[in-house]
Amino acid sequence: MMDTSVDFGIDKALATLGIKENNSGAAAGSHWFATRGPKINSYSPVDGTLIGSVASATEAEYEACINKAQDAFKEWREVPAPLRGEVVRQLGEALREKKEALGKLVSYEMGKSYQEGLGEVQEMIDICDFAVGLSRQLHGLTMHSERPKHRMYEQYHPLGIVGIISAFNFPVAVWNWNTALAWVSGDVCIWKPSEKTPLTAIACQNITQEVFAKNNVPQGVSCLVVGGADLGKAMAEDVRVPLVSATGSTRMGKSVGAAVGARLGKSLLELGGNNAIIVTPNADLDMTIIGAVFGAVGTAGQRCTSTRRIIIHDSIYDEVKTKLAAAHTQLKIGNPLDENMHVGPVIDTDAVNAYTKAMEECIAEGGTCVVEGGVLSGEGYESGCYVKPAIFEADNNMKIVQHETFAPILYLLKYTGEVENAIAIQNGVPQGLSSAIMTTNMRESEKFLSYAGSDCGIANVNIGTSGAEIGGAFGGEKETGGGRESGSDAWKIYMRRQTNTTNWSTELPLAQGIKFDL
């Protein structure tokens, strides 16, 4: 299927995951539609090789999937939640068995390091484990009625179809963050993955359906439609999809949110981040450098939680700048399947162009280059997607600093005085996803975590901005969208809440003592 000079085990991974040279991009359960939509070619940013092709879903296939999902929901919601959890438990086991193959495909199709690819699959396994326990804890609430011989309580019911629109940077984990919780809640799912990473989506559908078939799960509980923005638009506007969970850029999220809101549907938005680490005079600088560098260059700066800004106290600014620059010169950039490499490619040449333009704009706005970036070429870099992580001294008010660039560019910002000044700089951007402070001073850390501190959905102390742990709710504020996934009580967005009152008396007293005698 492909001609690669070095065997990284990709062909074995593709065979294990059921990926073919030409694939259908629409499925309801284990049924793959013979779609003849426009072909999407998946080229690896690692070496430019054509991995495989996918025939994208058409409007007809989308409609067929919706119909299958509607029928499946009527059956799936009747299955007791702990039994739904058992199916998800088995999915976690199947992911354990295919972790290496799926992690390798994630790395090869998306470009993140193999270790990060494995880590992403591990997140899928972890959310399955979390969802299994949750399947026995979909608790309601009982309260006392003011009327005698009345019982009042709240309970949760499944919504129906959950539409999932995911991004290329986490091509499998974010889908499973949603599906694992939605499935144990009794919902069914239809997924539109990024057209930049279609093969990982097909792999997930294959793995899922192997498990679902063994458990007689109705066709349509898991549906897949691969294609462009037209499918996402159709999903956002579809009144048959009560919840749309969308991960991606703020621009995309505003469009989805407006369309879903216009029909009074529910949306779960996980959008852009412009994440900062505050470095105070009380910081452990060894920890700081590790957290900052990984946060800035991990996944080639293409995480929504990637570190974009470092806000450094003026008393230690020069020292931190020197250490960060020195660390950047030690980075190894190359094939992400080589575990000796620190940085792999960005997703495609469009991302390269955005990276180059951002550096040019920073200089034009008065920024100063600390570590020079640039596009790499030559042996090992034939795909044209490898770039050098760059560092610039900048000002928080610069237009480019206020903008999220999905690339390994780090801006150094200086603050003076107390930590409140640094917090104001950190909060002074439109996005509000992840944040961190490096300090050994308890008062500084508590100020950062207080109501007057970070305005982000995630606030860390003495760790970086990057990464998420299953169990804690993931998401952010402001232009990040306000959604929460993967932990805590995030399951509630996948269900509808209902208040119930039962009168077991022989009379009909009205609330608030109202009299209505006939």
Tab-separated table of N, CA and C in Angstrom, residues 24-128:
chain	number	residue	atom	x	y	z
A	24	SER	N	-14.307	3.326	3.167
A	24	SER	CA	-15.550	4.083	3.224
A	24	SER	C	-15.501	5.025	4.419
A	25	GLY	N	-16.095	6.195	4.264
A	25	GLY	CA	-16.078	7.174	5.342
A	25	GLY	C	-17.399	7.304	6.068
A	26	ALA	N	-18.267	6.326	5.936
A	26	ALA	CA	-19.554	6.386	6.630
A	26	ALA	C	-19.923	5.005	7.143
A	27	ALA	N	-20.280	4.955	8.436
A	27	ALA	CA	-20.645	3.677	9.042
A	27	ALA	C	-21.705	3.888	10.099
A	28	ALA	N	-22.621	2.935	10.179
A	28	ALA	CA	-23.567	2.844	11.278
A	28	ALA	C	-23.347	1.486	11.898
A	29	GLY	N	-22.742	1.474	13.056
A	29	GLY	CA	-22.355	0.201	13.633
A	29	GLY	C	-21.289	-0.453	12.778
A	30	SER	N	-21.476	-1.718	12.481
A	30	SER	CA	-20.506	-2.442	11.661
A	30	SER	C	-20.848	-2.361	10.175
A	31	HIS	N	-21.912	-1.645	9.850
A	31	HIS	CA	-22.309	-1.510	8.447
A	31	HIS	C	-21.605	-0.309	7.826
A	32	TRP	N	-20.766	-0.567	6.835
A	32	TRP	CA	-20.071	0.499	6.119
A	32	TRP	C	-20.808	0.784	4.820
A	33	PHE	N	-21.154	2.041	4.624
A	33	PHE	CA	-21.877	2.434	3.422
A	33	PHE	C	-20.917	2.511	2.238
A	34	ALA	N	-21.416	2.138	1.073
A	34	ALA	CA	-20.606	2.215	-0.152
A	34	ALA	C	-20.677	3.639	-0.698
A	35	THR	N	-20.125	4.563	0.049
A	35	THR	CA	-20.229	5.973	-0.330
A	35	THR	C	-19.300	6.297	-1.495
A	36	ARG	N	-19.767	7.195	-2.334
A	36	ARG	CA	-18.972	7.656	-3.467
A	36	ARG	C	-18.728	9.165	-3.367
A	37	GLY	N	-18.644	9.624	-2.130
A	37	GLY	CA	-18.340	11.034	-1.914
A	37	GLY	C	-16.909	11.350	-2.302
A	38	PRO	N	-16.540	12.623	-2.308
A	38	PRO	CA	-15.173	13.023	-2.676
A	38	PRO	C	-14.130	12.285	-1.851
A	39	LYS	N	-13.046	11.916	-2.505
A	39	LYS	CA	-11.997	11.155	-1.843
A	39	LYS	C	-11.138	12.072	-0.972
A	40	ILE	N	-10.848	11.603	0.232
A	40	ILE	CA	-9.923	12.292	1.138
A	40	ILE	C	-8.669	11.437	1.240
A	41	ASN	N	-7.539	11.986	0.832
A	41	ASN	CA	-6.270	11.278	0.938
A	41	ASN	C	-5.573	11.674	2.236
A	42	SER	N	-5.130	10.681	2.972
A	42	SER	CA	-4.421	10.934	4.218
A	42	SER	C	-2.918	10.747	3.995
A	43	TYR	N	-2.205	11.862	4.007
A	43	TYR	CA	-0.748	11.841	3.865
A	43	TYR	C	-0.108	12.031	5.243
A	44	SER	N	0.884	11.244	5.534
A	44	SER	CA	1.562	11.371	6.814
A	44	SER	C	2.451	12.610	6.817
A	45	PRO	N	2.342	13.460	7.845
A	45	PRO	CA	3.272	14.583	7.960
A	45	PRO	C	4.682	14.137	8.327
A	46	VAL	N	4.813	12.863	8.706
A	46	VAL	CA	6.126	12.331	9.081
A	46	VAL	C	7.047	12.259	7.876
A	47	ASP	N	6.549	11.677	6.766
A	47	ASP	CA	7.398	11.489	5.585
A	47	ASP	C	6.677	11.792	4.271
A	48	GLY	N	5.454	12.306	4.352
A	48	GLY	CA	4.714	12.662	3.148
A	48	GLY	C	4.081	11.501	2.427
A	49	THR	N	4.148	10.300	2.990
A	49	THR	CA	3.613	9.104	2.339
A	49	THR	C	2.079	9.095	2.379
A	50	LEU	N	1.465	8.661	1.297
A	50	LEU	CA	0.031	8.434	1.281
A	50	LEU	C	-0.262	7.168	2.086
A	51	ILE	N	-0.962	7.334	3.209
A	51	ILE	CA	-1.265	6.185	4.065
A	51	ILE	C	-2.467	5.420	3.519
A	52	GLY	N	-3.483	6.153	3.115
A	52	GLY	CA	-4.699	5.543	2.604
A	52	GLY	C	-5.682	6.621	2.200
A	53	SER	N	-6.772	6.210	1.603
A	53	SER	CA	-7.794	7.136	1.132
A	53	SER	C	-9.146	6.766	1.728
A	54	VAL	N	-9.993	7.778	1.842
A	54	VAL	CA	-11.329	7.590	2.400
A	54	VAL	C	-12.337	8.283	1.495
A	55	ALA	N	-13.383	7.573	1.112
A	55	ALA	CA	-14.484	8.188	0.372
A	55	ALA	C	-15.386	8.869	1.383
A	56	SER	N	-15.487	10.186	1.313
A	56	SER	CA	-16.206	10.932	2.337
A	56	SER	C	-17.707	10.663	2.274
A	57	ALA	N	-18.344	10.872	3.413
A	57	ALA	CA	-19.783	10.661	3.516
A	57	ALA	C	-20.527	11.775	2.786
A	58	THR	N	-21.636	11.399	2.175
A	58	THR	CA	-22.501	12.365	1.516
A	58	THR	C	-23.684	12.696	2.428
A	59	GLU	N	-24.529	13.607	1.982
A	59	GLU	CA	-25.726	13.949	2.750
A	59	GLU	C	-26.614	12.727	2.941
A	60	ALA	N	-26.648	11.864	1.927
A	60	ALA	CA	-27.480	10.661	2.018
A	60	ALA	C	-26.981	9.727	3.111
A	61	GLU	N	-25.659	9.560	3.198
A	61	GLU	CA	-25.108	8.695	4.246
A	61	GLU	C	-25.309	9.312	5.632
A	62	TYR	N	-25.187	10.628	5.700
A	62	TYR	CA	-25.454	11.294	6.982
A	62	TYR	C	-26.885	11.009	7.422
A	63	GLU	N	-27.836	11.151	6.519
A	63	GLU	CA	-29.237	10.892	6.843
A	63	GLU	C	-29.439	9.442	7.265
A	64	ALA	N	-28.777	8.533	6.565
A	64	ALA	CA	-28.914	7.120	6.911
A	64	ALA	C	-28.374	6.852	8.317
A	65	CYS	N	-27.255	7.472	8.666
A	65	CYS	CA	-26.681	7.301	10.006
A	65	CYS	C	-27.598	7.872	11.078
A	66	ILE	N	-28.165	9.040	10.809
A	66	ILE	CA	-29.095	9.629	11.770
A	66	ILE	C	-30.291	8.706	11.997
A	67	ASN	N	-30.824	8.149	10.928
A	67	ASN	CA	-31.971	7.240	11.056
A	67	ASN	C	-31.607	5.994	11.849
A	68	LYS	N	-30.414	5.443	11.565
A	68	LYS	CA	-29.954	4.274	12.318
A	68	LYS	C	-29.777	4.616	13.797
A	69	ALA	N	-29.226	5.797	14.057
A	69	ALA	CA	-28.992	6.217	15.439
A	69	ALA	C	-30.310	6.410	16.181
A	70	GLN	N	-31.296	6.988	15.518
A	70	GLN	CA	-32.602	7.172	16.160
A	70	GLN	C	-33.220	5.835	16.550
A	71	ASP	N	-33.143	4.869	15.649
A	71	ASP	CA	-33.693	3.540	15.953
A	71	ASP	C	-32.916	2.871	17.084
A	72	ALA	N	-31.589	3.001	17.036
A	72	ALA	CA	-30.752	2.360	18.052
A	72	ALA	C	-30.994	2.951	19.432
A	73	PHE	N	-31.254	4.252	19.484
A	73	PHE	CA	-31.467	4.911	20.775
A	73	PHE	C	-32.659	4.304	21.518
A	74	LYS	N	-33.696	3.961	20.792
A	74	LYS	CA	-34.883	3.410	21.427
A	74	LYS	C	-34.578	2.100	22.152
A	75	GLU	N	-33.609	1.338	21.634
A	75	GLU	CA	-33.203	0.089	22.277
A	75	GLU	C	-32.145	0.323	23.353
A	76	TRP	N	-31.151	1.142	23.021
A	76	TRP	CA	-29.993	1.321	23.905
A	76	TRP	C	-30.393	1.944	25.238
A	77	ARG	N	-31.345	2.891	25.219
A	77	ARG	CA	-31.749	3.545	26.458
A	77	ARG	C	-32.444	2.591	27.417
A	78	GLU	N	-32.958	1.466	26.881
A	78	GLU	CA	-33.623	0.470	27.721
A	78	GLU	C	-32.638	-0.469	28.417
A	79	VAL	N	-31.404	-0.485	27.958
A	79	VAL	CA	-30.387	-1.344	28.577
A	79	VAL	C	-29.973	-0.708	29.905
A	80	PRO	N	-29.982	-1.439	31.014
A	80	PRO	CA	-29.584	-0.859	32.295
A	80	PRO	C	-28.178	-0.257	32.231
A	81	ALA	N	-28.009	0.863	32.884
A	81	ALA	CA	-26.737	1.583	32.811
A	81	ALA	C	-25.533	0.713	33.191
A	82	PRO	N	-25.588	-0.123	34.241
A	82	PRO	CA	-24.424	-0.964	34.541
A	82	PRO	C	-24.082	-1.935	33.414
A	83	LEU	N	-25.090	-2.377	32.655
A	83	LEU	CA	-24.810	-3.252	31.523
A	83	LEU	C	-24.198	-2.473	30.364
A	84	ARG	N	-24.632	-1.235	30.191
A	84	ARG	CA	-23.962	-0.381	29.216
A	84	ARG	C	-22.509	-0.164	29.635
A	85	GLY	N	-22.296	-0.006	30.930
A	85	GLY	CA	-20.941	0.152	31.438
A	85	GLY	C	-20.076	-1.064	31.177
A	86	GLU	N	-20.671	-2.242	31.237
A	86	GLU	CA	-19.915	-3.465	30.970
A	86	GLU	C	-19.420	-3.490	29.532
A	87	VAL	N	-20.239	-3.004	28.601
A	87	VAL	CA	-19.808	-2.939	27.202
A	87	VAL	C	-18.627	-1.979	27.063
A	88	VAL	N	-18.706	-0.841	27.736
A	88	VAL	CA	-17.608	0.132	27.686
A	88	VAL	C	-16.355	-0.442	28.350
A	89	ARG	N	-16.539	-1.253	29.387
A	89	ARG	CA	-15.376	-1.907	30.008
A	89	ARG	C	-14.664	-2.796	29.002
A	90	GLN	N	-15.431	-3.535	28.237
A	90	GLN	CA	-14.838	-4.403	27.223
A	90	GLN	C	-14.145	-3.591	26.129
A	91	LEU	N	-14.684	-2.426	25.820
A	91	LEU	CA	-14.014	-1.552	24.860
A	91	LEU	C	-12.652	-1.136	25.399
A	92	GLY	N	-12.582	-0.819	26.692
A	92	GLY	CA	-11.287	-0.488	27.295
A	92	GLY	C	-10.291	-1.623	27.168
A	93	GLU	N	-10.765	-2.865	27.327
A	93	GLU	CA	-9.892	-4.022	27.185
A	93	GLU	C	-9.415	-4.167	25.738
A	94	ALA	N	-10.317	-3.927	24.786
A	94	ALA	CA	-9.925	-4.011	23.374
A	94	ALA	C	-8.888	-2.945	23.035
A	95	LEU	N	-9.023	-1.765	23.622
A	95	LEU	CA	-8.036	-0.713	23.396
A	95	LEU	C	-6.688	-1.078	24.003
A	96	ARG	N	-6.707	-1.769	25.121
A	96	ARG	CA	-5.445	-2.233	25.715
A	96	ARG	C	-4.736	-3.189	24.755
A	97	GLU	N	-5.514	-4.064	24.133
A	97	GLU	CA	-4.928	-5.044	23.224
A	97	GLU	C	-4.347	-4.383	21.975
A	98	LYS	N	-4.949	-3.289	21.549
A	98	LYS	CA	-4.519	-2.639	20.305
A	98	LYS	C	-3.871	-1.289	20.557
A	99	LYS	N	-3.406	-1.100	21.765
A	99	LYS	CA	-2.805	0.187	22.130
A	99	LYS	C	-1.599	0.516	21.259
A	100	GLU	N	-0.725	-0.448	21.058
A	100	GLU	CA	0.486	-0.189	20.273
A	100	GLU	C	0.135	0.162	18.830
A	101	ALA	N	-0.770	-0.604	18.231
A	101	ALA	CA	-1.133	-0.352	16.832
A	101	ALA	C	-1.816	0.995	16.666
A	102	LEU	N	-2.780	1.291	17.533
A	102	LEU	CA	-3.499	2.557	17.407
A	102	LEU	C	-2.597	3.733	17.749
A	103	GLY	N	-1.758	3.582	18.767
A	103	GLY	CA	-0.813	4.651	19.109
A	103	GLY	C	0.145	4.939	17.976
A	104	LYS	N	0.563	3.896	17.267
A	104	LYS	CA	1.474	4.083	16.130
A	104	LYS	C	0.775	4.802	14.991
A	105	LEU	N	-0.490	4.440	14.724
A	105	LEU	CA	-1.216	5.123	13.662
A	105	LEU	C	-1.475	6.584	14.018
A	106	VAL	N	-1.825	6.852	15.267
A	106	VAL	CA	-2.008	8.235	15.709
A	106	VAL	C	-0.734	9.036	15.448
A	107	SER	N	0.400	8.465	15.816
A	107	SER	CA	1.676	9.147	15.617
A	107	SER	C	1.965	9.373	14.142
A	108	TYR	N	1.729	8.380	13.331
A	108	TYR	CA	2.096	8.457	11.908
A	108	TYR	C	1.143	9.349	11.111
A	109	GLU	N	-0.151	9.305	11.455
A	109	GLU	CA	-1.108	10.113	10.690
A	109	GLU	C	-1.150	11.560	11.178
A	110	MET	N	-0.942	11.773	12.490
A	110	MET	CA	-1.053	13.121	13.040
A	110	MET	C	0.299	13.805	13.206
A	111	GLY	N	1.339	13.029	13.542
A	111	GLY	CA	2.673	13.579	13.653
A	111	GLY	C	3.203	13.723	15.061
A	112	LYS	N	2.399	13.419	16.084
A	112	LYS	CA	2.917	13.508	17.451
A	112	LYS	C	3.835	12.323	17.726
A	113	SER	N	4.633	12.439	18.766
A	113	SER	CA	5.593	11.379	19.063
A	113	SER	C	4.865	10.075	19.377
A	114	TYR	N	5.557	8.972	19.162
A	114	TYR	CA	4.956	7.666	19.428
A	114	TYR	C	4.539	7.547	20.885
A	115	GLN	N	5.357	8.084	21.808
A	115	GLN	CA	5.003	8.034	23.221
A	115	GLN	C	3.728	8.827	23.490
A	116	GLU	N	3.582	9.959	22.811
A	116	GLU	CA	2.348	10.734	22.967
A	116	GLU	C	1.162	10.008	22.332
A	117	GLY	N	1.411	9.302	21.246
A	117	GLY	CA	0.353	8.501	20.637
A	117	GLY	C	-0.131	7.416	21.574
A	118	LEU	N	0.810	6.735	22.214
A	118	LEU	CA	0.440	5.732	23.209
A	118	LEU	C	-0.297	6.377	24.372
A	119	GLY	N	0.175	7.573	24.768
A	119	GLY	CA	-0.479	8.284	25.860
A	119	GLY	C	-1.912	8.655	25.536
A	120	GLU	N	-2.151	8.996	24.281
A	120	GLU	CA	-3.516	9.337	23.887
A	120	GLU	C	-4.424	8.114	23.959
A	121	VAL	N	-3.938	6.973	23.526
A	121	VAL	CA	-4.746	5.755	23.637
A	121	VAL	C	-4.966	5.400	25.107
A	122	GLN	N	-3.953	5.648	25.934
A	122	GLN	CA	-4.122	5.388	27.369
A	122	GLN	C	-5.231	6.257	27.949
A	123	GLU	N	-5.361	7.495	27.459
A	123	GLU	CA	-6.466	8.344	27.905
A	123	GLU	C	-7.809	7.698	27.560
A	124	MET	N	-7.884	7.059	26.402
A	124	MET	CA	-9.111	6.359	26.024
A	124	MET	C	-9.400	5.222	27.005
A	125	ILE	N	-8.373	4.480	27.332
A	125	ILE	CA	-8.528	3.378	28.286
A	125	ILE	C	-8.984	3.909	29.638
A	126	ASP	N	-8.366	5.001	30.072
A	126	ASP	CA	-8.697	5.583	31.379
A	126	ASP	C	-10.136	6.084	31.429
A	127	ILE	N	-10.604	6.714	30.348
A	127	ILE	CA	-11.981	7.220	30.364
A	127	ILE	C	-12.975	6.068	30.326
A	128	CYS	N	-12.599	4.961	29.687
A	128	CYS	CA	-13.469	3.776	29.745
A	128	CYS	C	-13.572	3.275	31.180
